[in-house]
Each structure stands twice: as structure tokens, then as C-alpha cells.
Short mmCIF file of C-alpha atoms in Angstrom, two decimals:
data_model
loop_
_atom_site.label_atom_id
_atom_site.label_comp_id
_atom_site.label_asym_id
_atom_site.label_seq_id
_atom_site.Cartn_x
_atom_site.Cartn_y
_atom_site.Cartn_z
CA MET A 1 80.17 122.78 112.20
CA THR A 2 79.58 123.11 115.95
CA GLU A 3 81.54 125.85 117.73
CA PHE A 4 83.51 124.25 120.56
CA ARG A 5 85.41 126.14 123.25
CA SER A 6 87.96 123.41 124.01
CA SER A 7 90.99 122.86 121.81
CA LEU A 8 90.34 119.10 122.01
CA LEU A 9 86.89 119.08 120.45
CA ARG A 10 87.78 121.84 118.00
CA LEU A 11 90.73 119.79 116.74
CA LEU A 12 88.73 116.56 116.50
CA ASP A 13 85.82 118.29 114.80
CA GLU A 14 87.85 120.32 112.30
CA ARG A 15 89.76 117.26 111.14
CA GLY A 16 86.67 115.09 110.73
CA TYR A 17 86.94 112.64 113.62
CA VAL A 18 83.59 113.29 115.30
CA HIS A 19 80.54 111.19 114.46
CA GLN A 20 78.61 110.77 117.73
CA GLN A 21 78.97 112.26 121.22
CA THR A 22 77.13 111.37 124.39
CA ASP A 23 77.27 114.88 125.91
CA ALA A 24 79.16 117.33 123.71
CA GLY A 25 78.53 120.32 125.98
CA GLY A 26 79.66 118.52 129.12
CA LEU A 27 82.84 117.17 127.51
CA ASP A 28 83.59 120.56 125.94
CA ALA A 29 83.32 122.27 129.33
CA LEU A 30 85.40 119.61 131.09
CA SER A 31 88.22 119.64 128.53
CA SER A 32 88.28 123.46 128.61
CA ARG A 33 89.10 123.58 132.32
CA GLU A 34 91.27 120.48 132.96
CA ILE A 35 93.39 117.76 131.42
CA VAL A 36 91.08 114.95 130.29
CA THR A 37 92.29 111.36 130.33
CA GLY A 38 90.73 109.31 127.54
CA TYR A 39 91.21 105.84 126.13
CA ILE A 40 90.58 103.50 123.25
CA GLY A 41 90.71 99.72 123.52
CA PHE A 42 92.51 97.44 121.08
CA ASP A 43 92.34 93.65 121.19
CA ALA A 44 95.55 91.74 120.49
CA THR A 45 94.32 89.12 118.02
CA ALA A 46 97.37 89.46 115.72
CA PRO A 47 100.98 90.71 115.93
CA SER A 48 99.92 93.92 114.18
CA LEU A 49 96.95 96.23 113.94
CA HIS A 50 95.83 97.18 110.44
CA VAL A 51 95.01 100.48 108.84
CA GLY A 52 91.37 100.15 109.93
CA SER A 53 92.61 100.98 113.46
CA LEU A 54 94.54 104.03 112.32
CA VAL A 55 91.67 106.50 112.84
CA GLN A 56 91.53 105.48 116.50
CA ILE A 57 95.32 105.70 116.87
CA MET A 58 95.22 109.19 115.36
CA MET A 59 92.42 110.18 117.78
CA LEU A 60 94.77 109.40 120.67
CA ARG A 61 97.50 111.42 118.94
CA ARG A 62 95.11 114.37 118.58
CA MET A 63 94.26 114.13 122.29
CA GLN A 64 97.92 114.48 123.16
CA GLN A 65 98.41 117.31 120.66
CA ALA A 66 95.53 119.18 122.34
CA GLY A 67 97.15 118.87 125.76
CA HIS A 68 95.28 115.86 127.14
CA LYS A 69 96.33 112.38 128.27
CA PRO A 70 95.81 109.33 126.03
CA VAL A 71 95.56 105.82 127.42
CA VAL A 72 96.04 102.81 125.15
CA LEU A 73 94.02 99.94 126.58
CA MET A 74 95.30 96.60 125.31
CA GLY A 75 92.68 93.89 125.56
CA GLY A 76 94.75 91.11 127.04
CA GLY A 77 91.59 89.98 128.82
CA THR A 78 88.94 90.73 126.20
CA THR A 79 91.07 89.09 123.50
CA LYS A 80 90.44 85.83 125.36
CA VAL A 81 86.71 86.39 124.72
CA GLY A 82 86.55 87.93 121.24
CA ASP A 83 84.52 90.96 120.12
CA PRO A 84 81.54 89.71 118.06
CA THR A 85 81.05 93.13 116.44
CA GLY A 86 80.97 92.74 112.66
CA LYS A 87 81.97 89.07 112.80
CA ASP A 88 80.07 86.12 111.34
CA GLU A 89 81.93 83.53 113.38
CA SER A 90 83.90 83.15 116.58
CA ARG A 91 87.56 84.12 116.64
CA LYS A 92 90.28 81.58 117.31
CA LEU A 93 91.13 81.47 121.01
CA LEU A 94 94.75 82.46 121.66
CA THR A 95 97.04 81.40 124.49
CA ASP A 96 98.32 83.88 127.09
CA ALA A 97 101.79 83.69 125.53
CA GLU A 98 100.42 84.49 122.05
CA ILE A 99 98.44 87.44 123.38
CA ASP A 100 101.46 88.82 125.28
CA ALA A 101 103.64 88.52 122.17
CA ASN A 102 101.03 90.33 120.08
CA ILE A 103 100.80 93.18 122.60
CA ALA A 104 104.59 93.61 122.61
CA SER A 105 104.59 93.77 118.80
CA ILE A 106 101.67 96.19 118.62
CA ARG A 107 103.23 98.57 121.16
CA LYS A 108 105.99 99.42 118.66
CA VAL A 109 103.41 101.12 116.41
CA PHE A 110 101.94 103.23 119.22
CA GLU A 111 105.42 104.46 120.10
CA ARG A 112 105.59 106.03 116.62
CA PHE A 113 102.41 108.05 117.16
CA LEU A 114 102.42 108.88 120.89
CA THR A 115 104.87 110.12 123.51
CA PHE A 116 104.92 107.72 126.46
CA GLY A 117 106.12 108.67 129.93
CA ASP A 118 105.17 109.83 133.41
CA GLY A 119 104.16 113.41 132.57
CA PRO A 120 100.59 114.75 132.93
CA THR A 121 99.89 114.40 129.19
CA ASP A 122 102.20 111.47 128.44
CA ALA A 123 100.57 108.36 127.04
CA VAL A 124 100.36 105.13 129.02
CA MET A 125 99.49 101.60 127.95
CA VAL A 126 97.47 99.35 130.25
CA ASN A 127 96.20 95.80 129.91
CA ASN A 128 92.65 94.88 130.94
CA ASP A 129 93.84 91.38 131.83
CA GLU A 130 95.07 93.01 135.06
CA TRP A 131 91.51 93.17 136.36
CA LEU A 132 89.35 90.99 134.10
CA SER A 133 91.25 87.78 134.87
CA LYS A 134 90.87 88.43 138.58
CA LEU A 135 87.10 88.85 138.55
CA GLU A 136 85.11 86.33 140.54
CA TYR A 137 82.17 85.15 138.48
CA ILE A 138 79.30 85.37 140.97
CA PRO A 139 80.33 88.74 142.47
CA PHE A 140 80.83 90.13 138.96
CA LEU A 141 77.35 89.04 137.88
CA ARG A 142 75.84 90.56 141.03
CA ASP A 143 77.77 93.85 140.79
CA ALA A 144 77.84 94.49 137.02
CA GLY A 145 75.66 91.90 135.28
CA ARG A 146 72.45 93.05 136.96
CA HIS A 147 72.67 96.40 135.13
CA PHE A 148 72.32 94.72 131.70
CA THR A 149 69.07 93.32 130.35
CA ILE A 150 68.97 90.54 127.78
CA ASN A 151 66.24 92.46 125.97
CA ARG A 152 68.52 95.41 125.32
CA MET A 153 71.62 93.36 124.58
CA LEU A 154 69.72 91.60 121.79
CA THR A 155 69.14 94.96 120.08
CA PHE A 156 72.84 95.75 119.62
CA ASP A 157 74.21 95.15 116.13
CA SER A 158 77.03 92.89 117.38
CA VAL A 159 74.38 90.43 118.61
CA ARG A 160 71.39 91.15 116.38
CA ILE A 161 73.19 90.80 113.04
CA ARG A 162 74.84 87.52 114.04
CA LEU A 163 71.45 86.07 115.05
CA GLU A 164 69.69 87.37 111.93
CA ARG A 165 72.28 85.57 109.80
CA GLU A 166 71.70 82.45 111.87
CA GLN A 167 75.38 82.34 112.78
CA PRO A 168 76.21 80.89 116.21
CA LEU A 169 77.02 83.37 118.97
CA THR A 170 78.71 81.76 121.95
CA PHE A 171 77.87 82.70 125.53
CA LEU A 172 81.54 83.70 125.84
CA GLU A 173 81.16 86.32 123.08
CA PHE A 174 77.78 87.43 124.43
CA ASN A 175 79.58 88.62 127.56
CA TYR A 176 82.02 90.81 125.61
CA MET A 177 79.94 93.98 125.84
CA ILE A 178 79.62 93.60 129.61
CA LEU A 179 83.38 93.20 129.98
CA GLN A 180 84.07 96.22 127.77
CA ALA A 181 81.63 98.31 129.80
CA TYR A 182 83.37 97.14 132.96
CA ASP A 183 86.70 98.32 131.51
CA PHE A 184 85.39 101.91 131.47
CA LEU A 185 84.27 101.62 135.10
CA GLU A 186 87.60 100.12 136.19
CA LEU A 187 89.66 102.69 134.28
CA SER A 188 87.69 105.56 135.77
CA ARG A 189 88.53 104.17 139.23
CA ARG A 190 92.20 103.35 138.58
CA HIS A 191 93.27 106.19 136.27
CA GLY A 192 90.55 108.84 136.54
CA LEU A 193 89.49 108.30 132.93
CA ARG A 194 86.59 110.46 131.80
CA LEU A 195 86.44 109.74 128.08
CA GLN A 196 86.21 106.71 125.80
CA LEU A 197 86.84 107.08 122.08
CA GLY A 198 86.13 104.53 119.38
CA GLY A 199 84.75 103.71 115.97
CA SER A 200 81.05 104.12 115.21
CA ASP A 201 80.55 100.36 115.56
CA GLN A 202 81.53 100.69 119.24
CA TRP A 203 78.79 103.18 120.12
CA GLY A 204 76.65 100.65 121.97
CA ASN A 205 79.60 99.34 123.97
CA ILE A 206 80.65 102.88 124.89
CA VAL A 207 77.14 103.83 126.03
CA ASN A 208 77.00 100.68 128.16
CA GLY A 209 80.22 101.70 129.89
CA ILE A 210 78.96 105.22 130.54
CA GLU A 211 75.75 103.91 132.07
CA LEU A 212 77.57 101.34 134.20
CA ALA A 213 79.94 103.98 135.63
CA ARG A 214 76.99 106.23 136.43
CA ARG A 215 74.87 103.52 138.03
CA ILE A 216 77.58 101.93 140.18
CA ASP A 217 79.87 104.87 141.08
CA GLY A 218 77.83 107.91 140.03
CA THR A 219 80.77 108.98 137.83
CA GLU A 220 80.16 111.29 134.88
CA VAL A 221 82.07 109.99 131.87
CA PHE A 222 81.80 110.71 128.15
CA GLY A 223 81.98 109.01 124.76
CA VAL A 224 82.95 110.10 121.23
CA THR A 225 82.89 107.93 118.12
CA THR A 226 84.44 108.42 114.69
CA PRO A 227 82.62 107.98 111.38
CA LEU A 228 83.12 104.79 109.43
CA ILE A 229 85.83 105.54 106.86
CA THR A 230 84.79 104.13 103.50
CA ASN A 231 85.80 104.21 99.87
CA PRO A 232 83.45 105.88 97.36
CA ASP A 233 81.93 102.46 96.56
CA GLY A 234 80.96 102.02 100.22
CA SER A 235 83.61 99.42 101.08
CA LYS A 236 85.68 99.81 104.25
CA MET A 237 88.95 101.65 103.93
CA GLY A 238 91.89 99.26 103.98
CA LYS A 239 90.00 96.23 102.68
CA THR A 240 91.88 94.98 99.61
CA ALA A 241 91.90 91.84 97.52
CA GLN A 242 95.34 91.06 98.93
CA GLY A 243 94.19 91.32 102.56
CA ALA A 244 94.72 93.75 105.42
CA ILE A 245 97.02 96.75 105.25
CA TRP A 246 99.14 95.98 108.32
CA LEU A 247 100.89 98.68 110.35
CA ASN A 248 103.92 96.67 111.49
CA GLU A 249 106.64 96.55 108.86
CA GLU A 250 107.18 92.84 109.52
CA GLN A 251 103.71 92.26 108.03
CA LEU A 252 103.81 94.97 105.32
CA SER A 253 106.79 96.80 103.88
CA PRO A 254 107.00 100.62 104.04
CA TYR A 255 106.93 100.67 100.24
CA ASP A 256 103.65 98.72 100.07
CA TYR A 257 102.22 100.96 102.80
CA TRP A 258 103.22 104.03 100.77
CA GLN A 259 101.57 102.52 97.71
CA PHE A 260 98.31 101.98 99.60
CA TRP A 261 98.02 105.71 100.28
CA ARG A 262 99.27 106.67 96.80
CA ASN A 263 96.42 104.62 95.32
CA SER A 264 93.74 106.44 97.33
CA ASP A 265 90.62 107.45 95.44
CA ASP A 266 90.58 111.11 94.33
CA ALA A 267 87.47 111.76 96.41
CA ASN A 268 89.22 110.67 99.64
CA VAL A 269 92.42 112.72 99.37
CA GLY A 270 91.28 115.72 101.41
CA LYS A 271 89.64 113.57 104.07
CA PHE A 272 92.70 111.33 104.41
CA LEU A 273 95.07 114.31 104.63
CA ARG A 274 93.01 115.71 107.53
CA LEU A 275 92.71 112.39 109.33
CA PHE A 276 96.07 110.75 108.76
CA THR A 277 98.65 113.56 108.51
CA ASP A 278 99.67 116.56 110.61
CA LEU A 279 99.63 118.95 107.65
CA PRO A 280 97.99 122.32 108.46
CA LEU A 281 94.37 122.57 107.38
CA ASP A 282 95.02 125.43 104.96
CA GLU A 283 97.60 123.27 103.16
CA VAL A 284 95.12 120.38 103.11
CA ALA A 285 92.53 122.68 101.52
CA ARG A 286 95.05 123.66 98.83
CA LEU A 287 96.02 120.09 98.07
CA GLU A 288 92.48 118.73 97.84
CA GLY A 289 91.55 121.62 95.53
CA LEU A 290 94.20 120.86 92.91
CA PRO A 291 92.52 120.37 89.51
CA GLY A 292 92.57 117.34 87.23
CA ALA A 293 95.69 115.23 87.15
CA GLN A 294 97.41 117.52 89.65
CA ILE A 295 95.57 115.63 92.39
CA ASN A 296 98.30 113.01 91.95
CA GLU A 297 100.71 115.47 93.59
CA SER A 298 98.40 115.49 96.61
CA LYS A 299 98.35 111.68 96.69
CA ILE A 300 102.14 111.53 96.71
CA ILE A 301 102.25 114.00 99.61
CA LEU A 302 99.56 112.00 101.44
CA ALA A 303 101.49 108.75 100.93
CA THR A 304 104.79 110.26 102.03
CA GLU A 305 103.41 112.03 105.11
CA ALA A 306 101.37 109.02 106.27
CA THR A 307 104.32 106.66 105.75
CA ALA A 308 106.74 109.03 107.50
CA MET A 309 104.51 109.10 110.58
CA LEU A 310 104.52 105.30 110.83
CA HIS A 311 107.89 104.23 109.42
CA GLY A 312 109.99 107.40 109.61
CA ARG A 313 110.89 110.08 107.09
CA GLU A 314 113.81 108.17 105.58
CA ALA A 315 111.66 105.12 104.74
CA ALA A 316 108.93 107.35 103.33
CA GLU A 317 111.32 109.23 101.06
CA ALA A 318 112.87 105.94 99.91
CA ALA A 319 109.42 104.60 99.00
CA ALA A 320 108.59 107.78 97.09
CA ARG A 321 111.90 107.61 95.26
CA THR A 322 111.37 103.95 94.34
CA ALA A 323 107.90 104.70 93.02
CA ARG A 324 109.21 107.61 90.97
CA GLU A 325 111.96 105.44 89.43
CA THR A 326 109.52 102.62 88.73
CA PHE A 327 106.58 104.54 87.32
CA GLU A 328 108.14 107.63 85.77
CA ALA A 329 111.53 106.36 84.59
CA GLY A 330 110.49 102.79 83.83
CA GLY A 331 113.17 101.40 86.12
CA ALA A 332 113.07 98.90 88.94
CA GLY A 333 113.46 100.77 92.22
CA GLY A 334 115.38 99.14 95.03
CA GLU A 335 112.53 99.23 97.56
CA LEU A 336 110.18 97.00 95.53
CA PRO A 337 109.08 93.71 97.09
CA THR A 338 111.32 90.84 95.98
CA LEU A 339 110.93 87.11 95.50
CA SER A 340 113.80 84.65 95.24
CA VAL A 341 112.96 82.19 92.45
CA GLY A 342 115.77 79.67 93.01
CA GLU A 343 115.88 77.36 89.98
CA GLY A 344 112.66 78.87 88.65
CA VAL A 345 109.10 79.79 89.59
CA ASN A 346 105.76 79.55 87.82
CA ILE A 347 104.56 83.03 86.87
CA ALA A 348 101.16 82.58 88.53
CA HIS A 349 102.80 81.34 91.74
CA ALA A 350 105.12 84.36 91.70
CA LEU A 351 102.17 86.76 91.55
CA THR A 352 100.53 85.07 94.51
CA GLN A 353 103.72 84.80 96.58
CA LEU A 354 104.38 88.52 96.09
CA GLY A 355 100.86 89.23 97.36
CA PHE A 356 99.66 90.72 94.07
CA THR A 357 96.85 88.16 93.77
CA PRO A 358 95.00 86.26 96.51
CA SER A 359 95.24 82.92 94.68
CA ASN A 360 96.87 81.19 91.72
CA LYS A 361 93.46 81.02 90.05
CA GLU A 362 93.16 84.81 90.21
CA ALA A 363 96.74 85.14 88.94
CA LYS A 364 95.92 83.02 85.89
CA ARG A 365 92.85 85.15 85.23
CA LYS A 366 94.97 88.30 85.28
CA ILE A 367 97.46 86.71 82.89
CA ALA A 368 94.62 85.83 80.51
CA GLU A 369 93.46 89.46 80.66
CA GLY A 370 96.91 90.67 79.57
CA ALA A 371 97.48 92.51 82.86
CA VAL A 372 100.80 90.84 83.71
CA ARG A 373 104.21 91.93 82.42
CA LEU A 374 107.82 90.79 82.77
CA ASN A 375 110.25 93.67 82.25
CA ASP A 376 107.33 95.58 80.69
CA GLU A 377 106.55 92.81 78.18
CA ILE A 378 103.05 91.26 78.35
CA VAL A 379 102.91 87.64 79.56
CA ASP A 380 100.19 85.45 77.99
CA ASP A 381 101.30 81.99 79.20
CA ALA A 382 100.14 81.04 82.72
CA ALA A 383 102.46 78.00 82.63
CA LEU A 384 105.58 80.11 82.09
CA VAL A 385 108.45 79.30 84.46
CA VAL A 386 110.63 82.33 85.19
CA THR A 387 114.36 81.84 85.84
CA VAL A 388 116.83 84.55 86.80
CA SER A 389 120.54 84.25 86.10
CA GLY A 390 121.72 87.85 86.25
CA GLU A 391 119.90 91.10 86.91
CA ALA A 392 116.57 91.07 88.68
CA VAL A 393 113.43 90.72 86.57
CA LYS A 394 110.59 93.18 87.14
CA LEU A 395 107.16 91.54 87.48
CA SER A 396 104.17 93.86 87.13
CA LEU A 397 100.43 93.48 87.60
CA GLY A 398 98.61 96.37 86.02
CA ARG A 399 100.12 99.81 86.45
CA LYS A 400 100.36 99.88 90.24
CA LYS A 401 101.85 96.59 91.44
CA HIS A 402 105.53 95.88 90.77
CA GLY A 403 108.01 93.45 92.26
CA LEU A 404 111.43 92.01 91.58
CA LEU A 405 112.26 88.39 90.86
CA VAL A 406 115.82 87.57 91.92
CA ALA A 407 118.00 84.48 91.74
#
């Protein structure tokens, strides 16, 4: 582990956030002598971010904890273009009203993790639509576009992979990396930003911004990326058969969020505790070192601490209590997801509507495997219609997914 002088890089490094740095020594020296303003950009393609963005959100939190100033850049402008990174096809183009509504919804999550205000280390949120939508095309091409070569742009993964797969890449998307680089230049001018943070897949875009700021203004700015967070099988963290793990409670309940962390792989517990909670590192070391089945205690603490940070301590404790009642006492905790069945619902449809399976076909397959239970009794008939006349009926898929069917 590299020995850093600044509290910022020590904190990021000790907790496992650092993957690549453009100039570690320069950033270490700068952040040792003054408050550094740094940012991460988030496009507003949906009303909520998902857990794949949580590492970046936590990076901004760590900046503030280390006495520096985080800036949340909302991509009101770049959302109109669409980041091609990791995508096989173009994103749906949203209206201005849809983008504004998404930004307002997303802001609620950042307010749980950061302290906003006017102080020297208080977080601020800005929108790149303020400057991108005002750019004049020809002057922009002359001022910024001339610093980018097609030869080099074709080498970046966001472009190269799309072309190798023979998937269309629009000219609109091709300009995304230039616009993102321009964001860094504009933010350094408007807000004195010196640092851009991001995931490892944003390395090329970050380097472009650093070079553009140097070439046009002669400004020294820095970049740090996080490692890709994966499961032991190599898949991306947060990718599930049921879809994204959303951060807004309107898209995913606190209980389901708690369950996501509770179901973490044993090998990831220590890493997730360092990245996604504020627990002291010596406590993290103790928890990840628990032997055998005791690691489940660590998973419960991980789930509760991560959920408390996003949804509040009360919601986290309620989720833990519901899980304990459901799994340990065989009950049906009050925080479980519910489905109103009206006059009756097909069992396969119920599994899909609760989000336990991505399709009715998959639900029927699980029923055939004997993985589905009603009030802890195995269901073997995919055509079964469930009615509820009194108490709620507990519907379970495997050992980890439980819901309530109500009248």
C-alpha cells in the first residue's frame, strides 16, 4: 500500500477505492496543503441511480469526510447525448422535462450521503446543461474539437467495443467523450475544480478532460478511478436476475435493499464493509475474520449499516427485524413486499409481480423445481390460483425471497 501524506488519499486507499491515478504525488501534495474540490458526473437516465453508482457516491462522501469539497455533476446536458460506455445500443432520448424530473428524484439520495450548503467543504450539485446547451457548434469544434483525433477516439473501449460487435454508434454518442472532457474544463473555470473521480470504465474520459484543461487553459488537474466491483464469479455487483438494485425507495423498498446486502457473497463482506459503511477499519477486520457460519453476523451488520446510510436507521432496523422474524422464527414480518390478489392470482404471475422472477416462464420453472412455497408448503402446480380471505399468505422462492399475498 502506498504511503500518502494527505488524509484524502490515505482514506481512499485504505478503504479500497483507488484503482488508477493520473499523478498520485501531485494530488497528494495538493490535498495536503489546501481544500481540493472534486467531482463525479451522473447522467439522469432514470428517476433513480442504482447500486452500481454507490462506489462513486461513497467516494464523494469520503472526500467530504477528509475535509474536501465534493461536487455532484448532474448530466442534464450529456443525458441528451447518452454515454456509449458499456452499451450495445443507443439509449432512449429523453425530454427536458423527463431529465429535470429525474434529477430532482436523484438528488434525494445524495442528500442522504452528503452535507449540502455554502461552506468551504459543503457539497454542491451542478448541471452541465447550464453550459453544454449554450455551446455554439462551430466555435466548440474549433476550440475543443481540434484537440481530439479520430485515431485516438477509436481506441477507447466505449467506441472500439461497439464497433467490434458491429453495433451502430451514432455521431451523437461519438461526441460524448468530448462533451465530458469539456465538463472538466468548464468546472475548473467556474468552480476551481482540480479533481475528477469515477469508475475504471471512465478512465479514458477523465484523461481526455485532464489533457483538454492543460492544453487550453494550462490548468493542472487530476484523476482517480475506482476498481470495478465484481462478484466472485466476475459479474458486476448489483446485477441480478430481477434487475437493478435501485437506490430510491420508490423503486426498491428498504427491506429489499437490506436483503441485497444480506445476500452478499462471503468473499465480499470485508470489501463491502470498507466501501459502503463508515465502520472503523479495525472493526471491519474483526468482522471479515469471523470463522465459518459466524460470517452471517457480519452480513447482517453490513446490510443494516448500508441500509441505515441510505434509508435511515429506523428503516434499517425494521428490515433486520422483519428478516429475523421471517427466517429465524418462521413468521411473516411486516416489512415484506406485498401483493394484493383481489379475487385471486395465478401463482406464477404472483412470483413475477413481486419481482422474484423476471418472467412467468422462469416462475413456472422454479415451481417445477420445487423452489416455491405457500406458507412454507411446497407448490407443484403452476396453474394454481391463490385466493386470500383472511390473514396474509406468505409466498417464498427459495430461502431468501419472501412476500405476502393479501386480499
